[in-house]
Backbone as numpy.savetxt, mean C-alpha at the origin, in Angstrom:
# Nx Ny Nz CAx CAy CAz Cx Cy Cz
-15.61 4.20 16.88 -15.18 3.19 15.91 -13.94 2.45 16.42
-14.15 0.93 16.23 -12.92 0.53 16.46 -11.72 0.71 15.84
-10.63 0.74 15.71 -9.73 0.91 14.69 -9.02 -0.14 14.90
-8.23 -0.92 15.82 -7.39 -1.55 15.81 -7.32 -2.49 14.48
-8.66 -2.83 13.85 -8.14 -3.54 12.66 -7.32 -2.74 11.42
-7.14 -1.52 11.81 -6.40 -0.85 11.14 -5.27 -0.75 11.57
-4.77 -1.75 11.96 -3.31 -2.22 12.86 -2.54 -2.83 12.63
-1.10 -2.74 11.71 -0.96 -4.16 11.16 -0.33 -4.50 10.32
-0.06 -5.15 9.10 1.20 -5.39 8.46 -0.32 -5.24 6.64
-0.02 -4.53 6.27 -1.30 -4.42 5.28 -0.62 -4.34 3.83
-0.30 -5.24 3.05 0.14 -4.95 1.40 -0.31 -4.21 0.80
0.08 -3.54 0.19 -0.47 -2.50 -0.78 -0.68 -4.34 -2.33
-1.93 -3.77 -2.90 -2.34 -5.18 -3.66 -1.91 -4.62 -5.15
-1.21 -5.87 -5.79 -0.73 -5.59 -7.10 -1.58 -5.56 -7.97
-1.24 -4.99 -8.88 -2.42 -5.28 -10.01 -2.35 -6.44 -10.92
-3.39 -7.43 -11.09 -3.15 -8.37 -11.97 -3.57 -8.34 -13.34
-3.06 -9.20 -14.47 -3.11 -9.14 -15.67 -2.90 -10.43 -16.27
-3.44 -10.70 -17.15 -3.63 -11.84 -18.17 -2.81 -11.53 -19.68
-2.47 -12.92 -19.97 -1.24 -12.65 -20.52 -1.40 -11.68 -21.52
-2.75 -11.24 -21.69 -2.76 -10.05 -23.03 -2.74 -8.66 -22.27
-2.49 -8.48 -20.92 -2.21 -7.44 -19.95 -3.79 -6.95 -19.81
-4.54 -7.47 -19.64 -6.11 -7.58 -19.27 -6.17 -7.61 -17.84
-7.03 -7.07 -17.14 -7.64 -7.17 -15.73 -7.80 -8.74 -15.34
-7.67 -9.53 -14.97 -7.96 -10.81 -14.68 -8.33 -11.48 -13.00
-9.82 -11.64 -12.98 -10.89 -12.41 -12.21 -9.65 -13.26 -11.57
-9.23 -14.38 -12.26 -8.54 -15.68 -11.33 -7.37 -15.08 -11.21
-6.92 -14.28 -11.23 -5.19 -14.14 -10.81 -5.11 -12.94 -9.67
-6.53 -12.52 -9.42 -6.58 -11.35 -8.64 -7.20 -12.18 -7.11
-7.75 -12.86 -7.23 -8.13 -14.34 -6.55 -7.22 -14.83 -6.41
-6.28 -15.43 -7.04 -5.18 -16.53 -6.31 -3.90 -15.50 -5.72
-3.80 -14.44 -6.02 -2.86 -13.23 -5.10 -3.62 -13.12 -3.99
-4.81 -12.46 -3.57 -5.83 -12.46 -2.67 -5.48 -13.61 -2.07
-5.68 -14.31 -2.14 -5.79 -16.14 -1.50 -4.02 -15.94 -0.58
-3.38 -15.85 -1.52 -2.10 -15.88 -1.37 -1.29 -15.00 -0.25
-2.03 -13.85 -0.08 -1.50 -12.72 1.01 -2.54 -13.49 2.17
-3.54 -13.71 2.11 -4.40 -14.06 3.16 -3.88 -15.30 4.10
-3.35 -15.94 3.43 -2.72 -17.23 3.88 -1.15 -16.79 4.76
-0.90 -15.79 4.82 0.46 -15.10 4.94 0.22 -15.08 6.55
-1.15 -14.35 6.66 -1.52 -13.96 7.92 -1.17 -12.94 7.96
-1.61 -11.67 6.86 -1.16 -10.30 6.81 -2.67 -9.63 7.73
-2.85 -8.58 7.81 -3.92 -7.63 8.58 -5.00 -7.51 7.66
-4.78 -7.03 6.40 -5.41 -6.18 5.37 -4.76 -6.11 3.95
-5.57 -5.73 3.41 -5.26 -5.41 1.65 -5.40 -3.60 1.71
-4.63 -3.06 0.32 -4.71 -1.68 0.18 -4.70 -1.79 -1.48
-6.32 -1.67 -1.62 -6.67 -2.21 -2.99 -6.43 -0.79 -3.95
-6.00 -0.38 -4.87 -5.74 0.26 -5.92 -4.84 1.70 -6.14
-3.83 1.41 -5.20 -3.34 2.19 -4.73 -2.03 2.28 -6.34
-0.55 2.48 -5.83 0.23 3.18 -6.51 0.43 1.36 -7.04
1.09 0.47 -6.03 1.34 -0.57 -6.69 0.31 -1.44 -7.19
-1.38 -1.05 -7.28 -1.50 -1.31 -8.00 -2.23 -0.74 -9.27
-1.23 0.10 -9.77 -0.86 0.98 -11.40 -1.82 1.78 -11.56
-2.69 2.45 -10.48 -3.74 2.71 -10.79 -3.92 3.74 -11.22
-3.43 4.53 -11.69 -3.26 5.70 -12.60 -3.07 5.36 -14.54
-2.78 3.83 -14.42 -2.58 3.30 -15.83 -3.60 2.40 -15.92
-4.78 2.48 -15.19 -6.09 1.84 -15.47 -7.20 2.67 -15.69
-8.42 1.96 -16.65 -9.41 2.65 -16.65 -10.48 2.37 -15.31
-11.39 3.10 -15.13 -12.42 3.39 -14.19 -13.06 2.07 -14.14
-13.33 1.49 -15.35 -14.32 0.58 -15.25 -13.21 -0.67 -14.52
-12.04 -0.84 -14.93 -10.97 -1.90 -14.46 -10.60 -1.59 -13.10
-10.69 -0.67 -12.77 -10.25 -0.38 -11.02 -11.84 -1.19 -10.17
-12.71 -0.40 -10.74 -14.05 -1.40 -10.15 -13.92 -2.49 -10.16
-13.59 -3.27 -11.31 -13.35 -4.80 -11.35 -12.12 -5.50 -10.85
-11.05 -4.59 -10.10 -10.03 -5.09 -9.06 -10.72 -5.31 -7.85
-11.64 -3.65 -7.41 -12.29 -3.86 -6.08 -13.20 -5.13 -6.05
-14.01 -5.24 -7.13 -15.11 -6.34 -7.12 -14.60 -7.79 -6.70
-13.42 -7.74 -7.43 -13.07 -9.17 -7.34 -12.03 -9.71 -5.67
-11.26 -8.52 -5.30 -10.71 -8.51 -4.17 -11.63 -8.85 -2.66
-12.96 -7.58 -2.99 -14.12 -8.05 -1.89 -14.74 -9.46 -1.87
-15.07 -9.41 -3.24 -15.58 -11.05 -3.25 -14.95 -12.31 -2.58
-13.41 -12.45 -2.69 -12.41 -13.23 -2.28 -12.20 -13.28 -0.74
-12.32 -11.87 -0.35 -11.80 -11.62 1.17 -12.82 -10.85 1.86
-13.83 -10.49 1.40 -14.37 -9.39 2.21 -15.30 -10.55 3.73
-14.77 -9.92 5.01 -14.92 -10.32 6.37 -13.56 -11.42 7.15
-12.80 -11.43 5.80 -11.69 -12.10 6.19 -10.42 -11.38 6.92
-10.16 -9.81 5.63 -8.97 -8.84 6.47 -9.88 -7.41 6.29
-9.34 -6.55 6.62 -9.48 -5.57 6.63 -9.23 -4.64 4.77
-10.10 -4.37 4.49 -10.17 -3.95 3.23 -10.17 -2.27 2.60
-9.01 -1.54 2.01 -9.32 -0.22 2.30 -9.06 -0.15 0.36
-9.95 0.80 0.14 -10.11 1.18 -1.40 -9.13 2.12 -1.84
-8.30 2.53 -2.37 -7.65 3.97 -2.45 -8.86 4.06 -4.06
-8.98 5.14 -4.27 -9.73 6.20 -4.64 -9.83 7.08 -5.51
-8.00 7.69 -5.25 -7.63 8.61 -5.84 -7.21 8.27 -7.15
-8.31 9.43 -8.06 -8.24 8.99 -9.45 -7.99 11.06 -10.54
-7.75 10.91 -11.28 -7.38 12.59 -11.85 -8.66 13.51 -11.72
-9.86 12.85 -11.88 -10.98 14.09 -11.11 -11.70 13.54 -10.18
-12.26 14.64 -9.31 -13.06 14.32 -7.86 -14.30 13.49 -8.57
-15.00 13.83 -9.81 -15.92 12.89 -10.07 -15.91 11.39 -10.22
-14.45 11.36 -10.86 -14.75 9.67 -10.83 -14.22 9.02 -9.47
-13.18 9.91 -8.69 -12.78 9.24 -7.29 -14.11 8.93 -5.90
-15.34 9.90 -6.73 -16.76 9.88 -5.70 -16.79 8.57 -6.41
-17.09 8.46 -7.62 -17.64 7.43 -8.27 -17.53 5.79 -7.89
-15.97 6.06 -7.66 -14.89 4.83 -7.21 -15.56 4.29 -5.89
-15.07 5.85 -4.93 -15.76 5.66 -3.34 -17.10 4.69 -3.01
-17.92 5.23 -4.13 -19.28 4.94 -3.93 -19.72 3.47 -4.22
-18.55 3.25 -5.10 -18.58 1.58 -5.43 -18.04 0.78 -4.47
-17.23 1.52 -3.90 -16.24 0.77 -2.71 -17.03 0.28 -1.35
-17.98 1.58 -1.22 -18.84 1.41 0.03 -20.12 0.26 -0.62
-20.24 0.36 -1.81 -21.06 -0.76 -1.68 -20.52 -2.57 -1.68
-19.43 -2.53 -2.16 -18.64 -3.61 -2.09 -18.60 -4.01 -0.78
-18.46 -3.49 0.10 -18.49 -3.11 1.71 -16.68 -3.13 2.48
-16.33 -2.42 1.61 -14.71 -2.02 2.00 -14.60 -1.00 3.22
-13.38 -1.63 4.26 -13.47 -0.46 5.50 -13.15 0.46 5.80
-12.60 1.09 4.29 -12.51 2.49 4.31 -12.15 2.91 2.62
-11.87 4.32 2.69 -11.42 4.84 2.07 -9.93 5.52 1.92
-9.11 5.35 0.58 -8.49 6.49 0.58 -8.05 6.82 -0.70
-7.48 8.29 -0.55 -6.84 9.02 -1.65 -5.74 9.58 -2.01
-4.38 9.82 -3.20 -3.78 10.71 -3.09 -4.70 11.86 -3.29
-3.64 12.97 -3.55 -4.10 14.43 -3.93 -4.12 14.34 -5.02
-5.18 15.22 -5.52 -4.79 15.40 -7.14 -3.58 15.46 -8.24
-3.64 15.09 -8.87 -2.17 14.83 -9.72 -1.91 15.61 -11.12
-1.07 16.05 -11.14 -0.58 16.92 -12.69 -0.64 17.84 -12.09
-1.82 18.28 -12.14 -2.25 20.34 -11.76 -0.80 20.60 -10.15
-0.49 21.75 -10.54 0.00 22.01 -8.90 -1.39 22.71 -8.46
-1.88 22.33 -7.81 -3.24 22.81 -7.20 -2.83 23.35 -5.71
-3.72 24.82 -5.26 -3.46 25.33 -4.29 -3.69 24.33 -3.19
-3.66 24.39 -1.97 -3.54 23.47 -0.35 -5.42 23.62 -0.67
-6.16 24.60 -1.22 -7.44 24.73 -0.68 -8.24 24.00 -1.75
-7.58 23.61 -2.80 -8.63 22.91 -3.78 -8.14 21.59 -3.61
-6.98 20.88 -2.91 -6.68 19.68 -2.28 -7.65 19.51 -1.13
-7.69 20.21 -0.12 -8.86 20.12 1.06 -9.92 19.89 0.58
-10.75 20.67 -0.51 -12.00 20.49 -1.29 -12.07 19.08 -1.57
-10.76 18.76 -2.37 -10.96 17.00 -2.90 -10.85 16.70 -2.06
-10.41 16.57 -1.03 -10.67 15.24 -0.15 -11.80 15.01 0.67
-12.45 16.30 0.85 -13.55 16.46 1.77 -14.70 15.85 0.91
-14.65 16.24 -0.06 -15.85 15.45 -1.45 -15.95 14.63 -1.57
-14.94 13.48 -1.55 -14.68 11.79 -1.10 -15.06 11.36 0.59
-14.83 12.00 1.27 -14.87 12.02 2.13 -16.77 12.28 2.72
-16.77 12.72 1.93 -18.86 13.29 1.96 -19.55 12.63 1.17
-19.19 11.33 0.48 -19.27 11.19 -0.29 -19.98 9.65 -0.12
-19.60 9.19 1.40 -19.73 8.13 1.46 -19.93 7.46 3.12
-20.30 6.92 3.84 -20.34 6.66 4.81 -18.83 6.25 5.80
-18.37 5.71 4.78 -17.25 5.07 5.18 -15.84 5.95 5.50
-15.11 5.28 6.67 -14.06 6.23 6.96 -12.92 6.39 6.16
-11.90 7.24 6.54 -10.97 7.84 5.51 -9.61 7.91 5.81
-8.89 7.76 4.52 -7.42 7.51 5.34 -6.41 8.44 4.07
-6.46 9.86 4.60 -5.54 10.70 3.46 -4.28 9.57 3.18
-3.63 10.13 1.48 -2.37 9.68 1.36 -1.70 10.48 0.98
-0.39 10.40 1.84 0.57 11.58 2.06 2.07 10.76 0.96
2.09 11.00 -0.49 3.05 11.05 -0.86 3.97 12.01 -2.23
4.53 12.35 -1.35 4.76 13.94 -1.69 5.54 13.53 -2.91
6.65 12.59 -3.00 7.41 12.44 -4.03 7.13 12.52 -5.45
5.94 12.20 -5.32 4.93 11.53 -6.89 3.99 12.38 -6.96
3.23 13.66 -5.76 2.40 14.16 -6.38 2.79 15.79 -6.19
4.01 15.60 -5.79 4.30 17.22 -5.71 4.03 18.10 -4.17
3.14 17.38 -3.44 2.37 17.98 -2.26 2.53 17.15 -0.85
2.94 17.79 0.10 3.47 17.79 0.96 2.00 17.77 2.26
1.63 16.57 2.58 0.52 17.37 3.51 0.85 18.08 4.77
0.14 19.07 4.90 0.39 20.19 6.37 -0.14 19.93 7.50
0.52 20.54 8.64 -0.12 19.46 9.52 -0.98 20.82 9.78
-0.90 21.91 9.17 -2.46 23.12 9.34 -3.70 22.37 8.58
-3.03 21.90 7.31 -4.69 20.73 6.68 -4.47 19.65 7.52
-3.93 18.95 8.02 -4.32 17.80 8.62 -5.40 18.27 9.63
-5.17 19.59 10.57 -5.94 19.99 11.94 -7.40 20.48 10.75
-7.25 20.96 9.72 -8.37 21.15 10.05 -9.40 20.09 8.60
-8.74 19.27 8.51 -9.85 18.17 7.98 -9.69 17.15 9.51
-9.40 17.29 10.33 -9.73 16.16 11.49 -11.28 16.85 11.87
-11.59 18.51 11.77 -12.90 18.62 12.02 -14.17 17.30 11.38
-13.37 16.85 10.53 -14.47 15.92 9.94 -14.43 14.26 10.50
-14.82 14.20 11.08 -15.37 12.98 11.49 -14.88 11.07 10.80
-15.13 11.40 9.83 -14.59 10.42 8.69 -12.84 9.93 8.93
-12.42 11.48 8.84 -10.73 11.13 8.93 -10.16 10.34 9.98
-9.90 8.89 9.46 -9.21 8.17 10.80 -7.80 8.22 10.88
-7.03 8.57 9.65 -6.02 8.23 9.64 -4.73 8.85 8.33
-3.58 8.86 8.16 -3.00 9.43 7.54 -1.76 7.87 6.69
-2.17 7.56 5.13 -0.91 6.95 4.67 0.15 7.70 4.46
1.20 7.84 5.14 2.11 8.57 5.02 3.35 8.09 4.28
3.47 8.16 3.19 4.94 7.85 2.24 5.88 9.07 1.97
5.76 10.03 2.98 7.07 11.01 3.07 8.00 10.44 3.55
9.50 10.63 3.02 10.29 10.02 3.42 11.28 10.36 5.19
10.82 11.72 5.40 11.32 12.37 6.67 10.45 11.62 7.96
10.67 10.79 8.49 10.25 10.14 9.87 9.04 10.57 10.63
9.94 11.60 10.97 9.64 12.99 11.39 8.00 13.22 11.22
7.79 13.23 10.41 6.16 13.35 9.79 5.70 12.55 10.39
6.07 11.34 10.65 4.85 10.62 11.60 4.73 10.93 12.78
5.86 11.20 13.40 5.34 11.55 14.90 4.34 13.65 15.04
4.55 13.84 13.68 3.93 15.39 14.07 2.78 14.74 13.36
2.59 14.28 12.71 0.42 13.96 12.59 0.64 13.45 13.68
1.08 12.58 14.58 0.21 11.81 15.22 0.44 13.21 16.65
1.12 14.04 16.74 0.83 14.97 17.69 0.04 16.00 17.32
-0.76 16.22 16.24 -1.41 16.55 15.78 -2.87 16.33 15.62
-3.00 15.12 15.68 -4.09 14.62 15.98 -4.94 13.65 17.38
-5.62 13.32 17.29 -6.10 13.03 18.93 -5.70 11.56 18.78
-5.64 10.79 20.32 -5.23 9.65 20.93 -5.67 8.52 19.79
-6.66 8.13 18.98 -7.44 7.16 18.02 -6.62 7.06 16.96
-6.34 8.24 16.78 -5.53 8.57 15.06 -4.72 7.63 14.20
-5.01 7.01 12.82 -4.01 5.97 12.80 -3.20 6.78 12.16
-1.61 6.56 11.57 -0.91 6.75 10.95 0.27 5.48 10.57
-0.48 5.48 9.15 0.52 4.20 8.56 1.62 4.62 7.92
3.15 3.78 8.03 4.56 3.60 7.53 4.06 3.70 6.63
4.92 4.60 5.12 4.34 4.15 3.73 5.62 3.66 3.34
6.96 4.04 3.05 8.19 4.25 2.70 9.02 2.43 3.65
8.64 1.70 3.13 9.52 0.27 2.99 10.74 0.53 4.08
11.63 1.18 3.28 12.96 1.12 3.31 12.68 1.81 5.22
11.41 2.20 5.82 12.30 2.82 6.92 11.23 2.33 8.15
10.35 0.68 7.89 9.30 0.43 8.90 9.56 0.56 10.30
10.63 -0.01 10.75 11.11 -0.05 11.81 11.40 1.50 12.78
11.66 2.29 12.18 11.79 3.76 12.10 10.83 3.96 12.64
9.88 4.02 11.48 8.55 4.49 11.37 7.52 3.97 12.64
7.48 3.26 12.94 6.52 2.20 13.82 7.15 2.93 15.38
9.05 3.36 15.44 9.09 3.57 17.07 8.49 4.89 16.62
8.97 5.50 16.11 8.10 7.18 16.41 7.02 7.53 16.18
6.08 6.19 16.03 4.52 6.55 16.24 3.44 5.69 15.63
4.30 5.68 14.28 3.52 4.75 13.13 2.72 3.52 14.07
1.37 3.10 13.35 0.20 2.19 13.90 0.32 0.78 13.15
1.42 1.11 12.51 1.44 -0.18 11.30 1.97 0.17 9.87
1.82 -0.34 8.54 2.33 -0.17 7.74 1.59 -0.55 6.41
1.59 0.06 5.31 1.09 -0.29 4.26 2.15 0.15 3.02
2.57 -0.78 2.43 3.50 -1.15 1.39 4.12 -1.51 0.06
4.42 -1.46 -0.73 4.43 -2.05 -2.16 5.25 -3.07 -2.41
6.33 -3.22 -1.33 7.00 -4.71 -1.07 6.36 -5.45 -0.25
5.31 -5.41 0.65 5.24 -6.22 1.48 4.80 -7.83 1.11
4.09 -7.02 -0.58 3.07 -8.79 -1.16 3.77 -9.65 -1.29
5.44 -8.68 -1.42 6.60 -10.22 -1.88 7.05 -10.42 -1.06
7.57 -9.91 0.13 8.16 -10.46 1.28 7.41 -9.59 2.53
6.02 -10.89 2.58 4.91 -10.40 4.09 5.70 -11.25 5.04
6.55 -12.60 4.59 7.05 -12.78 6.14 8.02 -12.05 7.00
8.80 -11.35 6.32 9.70 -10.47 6.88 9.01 -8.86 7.16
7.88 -8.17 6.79 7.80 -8.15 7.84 6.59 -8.03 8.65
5.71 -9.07 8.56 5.09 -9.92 9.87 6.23 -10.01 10.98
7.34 -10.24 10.43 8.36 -10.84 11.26 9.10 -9.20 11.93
9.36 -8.52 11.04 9.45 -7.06 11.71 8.38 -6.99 12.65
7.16 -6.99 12.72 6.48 -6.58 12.94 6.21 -6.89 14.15
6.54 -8.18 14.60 6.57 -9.00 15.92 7.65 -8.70 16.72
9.14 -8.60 16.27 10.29 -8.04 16.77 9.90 -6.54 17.34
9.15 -5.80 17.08 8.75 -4.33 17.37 7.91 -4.39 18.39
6.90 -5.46 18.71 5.81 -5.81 19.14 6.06 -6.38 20.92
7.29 -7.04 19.99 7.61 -8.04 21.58 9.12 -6.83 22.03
9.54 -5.90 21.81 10.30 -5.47 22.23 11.92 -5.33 21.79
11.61 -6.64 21.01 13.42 -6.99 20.78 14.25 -6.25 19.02
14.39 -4.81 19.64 14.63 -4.08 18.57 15.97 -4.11 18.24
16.96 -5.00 18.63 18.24 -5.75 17.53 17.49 -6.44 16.42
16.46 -7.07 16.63 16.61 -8.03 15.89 15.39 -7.20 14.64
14.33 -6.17 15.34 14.11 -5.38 14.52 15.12 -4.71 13.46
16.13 -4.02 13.93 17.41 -3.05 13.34 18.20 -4.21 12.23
18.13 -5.42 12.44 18.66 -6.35 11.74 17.70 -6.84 10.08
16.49 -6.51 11.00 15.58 -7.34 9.89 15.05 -6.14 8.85
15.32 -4.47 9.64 15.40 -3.81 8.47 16.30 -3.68 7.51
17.99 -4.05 8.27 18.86 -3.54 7.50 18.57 -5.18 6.17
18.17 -5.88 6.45 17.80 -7.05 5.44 16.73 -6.82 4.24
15.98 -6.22 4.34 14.66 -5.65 4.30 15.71 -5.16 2.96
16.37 -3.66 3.59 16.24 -2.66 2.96 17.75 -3.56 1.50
17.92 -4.23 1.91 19.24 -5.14 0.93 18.22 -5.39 -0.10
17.34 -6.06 0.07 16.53 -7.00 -0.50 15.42 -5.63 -1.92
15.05 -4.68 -0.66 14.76 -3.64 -1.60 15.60 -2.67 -2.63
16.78 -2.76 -2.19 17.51 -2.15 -3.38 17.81 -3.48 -4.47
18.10 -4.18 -3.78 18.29 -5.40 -4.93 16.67 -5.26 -6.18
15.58 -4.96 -6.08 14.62 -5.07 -6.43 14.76 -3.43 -7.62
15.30 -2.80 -6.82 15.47 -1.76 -8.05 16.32 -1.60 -8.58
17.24 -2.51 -8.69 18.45 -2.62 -9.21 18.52 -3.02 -10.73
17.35 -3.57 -11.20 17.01 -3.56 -12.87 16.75 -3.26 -13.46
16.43 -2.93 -14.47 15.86 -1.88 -15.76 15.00 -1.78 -15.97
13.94 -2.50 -15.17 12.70 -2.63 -15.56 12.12 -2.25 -14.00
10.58 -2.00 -14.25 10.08 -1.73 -12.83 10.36 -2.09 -12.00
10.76 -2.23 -10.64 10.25 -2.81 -8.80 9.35 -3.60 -9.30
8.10 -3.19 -10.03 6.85 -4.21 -9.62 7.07 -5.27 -10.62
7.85 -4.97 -12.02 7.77 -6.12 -13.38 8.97 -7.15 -12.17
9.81 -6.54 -11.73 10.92 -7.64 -11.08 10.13 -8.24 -9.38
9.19 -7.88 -8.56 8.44 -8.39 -7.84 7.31 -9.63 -8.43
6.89 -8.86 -9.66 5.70 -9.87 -10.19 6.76 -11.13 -10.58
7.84 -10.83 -11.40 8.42 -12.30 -11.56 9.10 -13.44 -10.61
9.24 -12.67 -9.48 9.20 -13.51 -8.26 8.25 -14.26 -8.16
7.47 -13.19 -8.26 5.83 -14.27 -7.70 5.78 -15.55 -8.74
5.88 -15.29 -9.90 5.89 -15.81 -11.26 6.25 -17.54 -10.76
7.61 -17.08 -10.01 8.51 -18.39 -10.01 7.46 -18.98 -8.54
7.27 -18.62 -7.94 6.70 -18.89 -6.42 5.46 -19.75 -7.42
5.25 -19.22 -8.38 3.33 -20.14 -8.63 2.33 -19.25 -8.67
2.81 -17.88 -8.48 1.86 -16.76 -8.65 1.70 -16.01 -9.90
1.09 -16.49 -10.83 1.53 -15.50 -11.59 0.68 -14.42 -12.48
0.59 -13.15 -11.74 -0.36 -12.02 -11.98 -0.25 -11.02 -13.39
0.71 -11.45 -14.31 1.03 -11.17 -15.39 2.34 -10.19 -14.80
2.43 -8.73 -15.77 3.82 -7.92 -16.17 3.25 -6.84 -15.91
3.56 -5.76 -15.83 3.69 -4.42 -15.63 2.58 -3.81 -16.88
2.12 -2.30 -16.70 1.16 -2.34 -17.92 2.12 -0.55 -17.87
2.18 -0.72 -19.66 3.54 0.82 -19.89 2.44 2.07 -19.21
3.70 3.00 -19.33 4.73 2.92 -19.49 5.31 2.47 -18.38
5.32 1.90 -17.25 6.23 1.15 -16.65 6.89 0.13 -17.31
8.09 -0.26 -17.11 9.10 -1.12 -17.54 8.91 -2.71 -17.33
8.67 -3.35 -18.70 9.01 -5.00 -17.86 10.25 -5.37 -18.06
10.45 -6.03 -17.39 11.88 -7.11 -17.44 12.14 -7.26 -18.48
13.47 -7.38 -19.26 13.82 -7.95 -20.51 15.23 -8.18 -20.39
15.71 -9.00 -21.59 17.31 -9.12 -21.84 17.61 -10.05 -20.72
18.73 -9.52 -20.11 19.80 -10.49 -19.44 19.32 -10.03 -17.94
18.23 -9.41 -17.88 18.06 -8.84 -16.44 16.82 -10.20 -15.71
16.11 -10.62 -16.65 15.54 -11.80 -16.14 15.82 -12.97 -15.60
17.55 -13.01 -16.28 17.85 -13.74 -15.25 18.71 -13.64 -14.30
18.45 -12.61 -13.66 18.85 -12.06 -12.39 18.22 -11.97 -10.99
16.80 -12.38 -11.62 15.16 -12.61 -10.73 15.79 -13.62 -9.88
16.52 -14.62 -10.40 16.48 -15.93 -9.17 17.47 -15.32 -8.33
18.39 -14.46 -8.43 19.18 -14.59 -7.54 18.81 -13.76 -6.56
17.42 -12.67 -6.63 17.04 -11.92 -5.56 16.11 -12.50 -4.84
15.34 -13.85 -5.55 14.60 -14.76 -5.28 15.12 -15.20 -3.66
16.51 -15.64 -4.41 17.18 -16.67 -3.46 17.77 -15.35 -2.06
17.88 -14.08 -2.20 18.11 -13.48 -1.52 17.00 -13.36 -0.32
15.74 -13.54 -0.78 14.58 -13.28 -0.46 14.42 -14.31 0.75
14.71 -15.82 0.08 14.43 -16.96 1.06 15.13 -17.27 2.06
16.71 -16.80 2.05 17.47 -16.84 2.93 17.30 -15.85 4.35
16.67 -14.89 3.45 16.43 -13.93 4.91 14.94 -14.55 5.83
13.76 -15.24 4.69 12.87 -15.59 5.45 13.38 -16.67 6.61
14.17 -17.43 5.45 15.01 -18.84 6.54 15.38 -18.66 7.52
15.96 -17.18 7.57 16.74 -16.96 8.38 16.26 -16.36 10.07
15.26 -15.55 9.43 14.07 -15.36 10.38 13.12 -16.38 10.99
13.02 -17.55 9.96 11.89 -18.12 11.07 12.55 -19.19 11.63
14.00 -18.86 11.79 14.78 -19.58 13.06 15.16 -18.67 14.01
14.44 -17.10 14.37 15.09 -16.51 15.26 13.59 -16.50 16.09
């Protein structure tokens, strides 16, 4: 299998909503449209940023449906999956492969602390589940579980596994999957705040929850890493990572204060769905000034 299209600067895709906080056909389309035009790699359809633990089954289908429709043969398209039982995450899978998405993936199960061996079970069940290849997601913060690199060796027996999303925050982890696993192996940056990091000690690319709002910076990381010139990498993270604390710096979600960016840009995919936080009070109007933080660094980049 080829992988290199699994190479690349890939958004994790927001979830859209209509102003009654409804799933919405045209706003999931004009975001789609909108990253594509960026000249990003890929989409990472239903993942954390987009809420997918605060959607129903039938509404996650109708994100994938509408995302493939828009882009499918244009980027690279990967489903995340992971839903609270293995039945509906087959279910998901199975819709995904018919949509014709180029892979799969999953967290681990969520709530239960579940032993390492009924995590291996779920993933292998998704993973059997479907033709299509597979890309574990490693984020320990949110689900309690830490992947091992003893389960990593021995779900690589399976064929399917191309690759590892890794959102542990220790570096470190990327370069032991990828010594862990054979020469093909992808392993994507999950954790924003540390791409540049991530990418010298092994990482294949990156998949993100900031990237939908600021893909030129880093496309633009991404080229600085590419062509060698890692000042200007070390620069464009320490910008990066300004820009990302500025983003959690409000009372309301990362994603309610990302979506209202977009809002002002001409994008506008609705608000956050609870219990995540939307914007309110005096914090809304604080959006322009991270706005304006935002453009200065692109400015600033596409004169270097």
């Amino acid at each position: 299998m080829l992988l290199k299209k699994f190479k690349g600067i890939i958004p994790a895709f927001y979830a859209c909503y209509d102003d009654a906080g409804e799933i919405s056909q045209e706003r999931i389309i004009k975001l789609s449209q909108y990253l594509y035009e960026k000249g990003i790699k890929g989409l990472y359809v239903g993942g954390s940023s987009g809420e997918c633990i605060y959607q129903s089954l039938a509404e996650r289908k109708a994100t994938l449906k509408y995302v493939a429709e828009s882009l499918q043969g244009k980027l690279t398209l990967i489903a995340h999956v992971g839903a609270p039982s293995t039945k509906e995450s087959v279910e998901l899978a199975k819709y995904a492969e018919e949509l014709g998405y180029d892979a799969l993936s999953a967290i681990p199960p969520i709530y239960f602390q579940l032993p390492e061996s009924a995590i291996e079970k779920y993933w292998l069940e998704i993973m059997n589940s479907t033709e299509l290849p597979f890309i574990s997601y490693n984020i320990p913060q949110t689900t309690g579980y830490n992947l091992s690199v003893s389960l990593l060796k021995r779900l690589l027996k399976n064929d399917k596994l191309i690759g590892v999303k890794n959102s542990s925050m220790p570096v470190m982890d990327i370069e032991r999957f990828k010594a862990a696993a054979h020469e093909e192996f992808i392993v994507f940056n999950g954790p924003d705040e540390q791409y540049v990091s991530g990418r010298l000690i092994g990482a294949d690319g990156g998949i993100g929850g900031t990237y939908g709002v600021i893909p030129e910076l880093f496309l633009k990381a991404e080229e600085f890493i590419a062509t060698g010139n890692f000042s200007n990498a070390r620069e464009i993270q320490h910008d990066i990572n300004d820009i990302i604390i500025a983003l959690c710096s409000l009372n309301g979600s990362m994603y309610s204060v990302i979506k209202e960016i977009l809002k002002i840009r001409g994008i506008n995919i609705g608000s956050v769905r609870g219990p995540l936080e939307a914007l309110h009070g005096e914090d809304l109007g604080k959006v322009e000034g991270i706005k304006r933080m935002i453009d200065e660094a692109i400015e600033k980049y596409q004169m270097a």
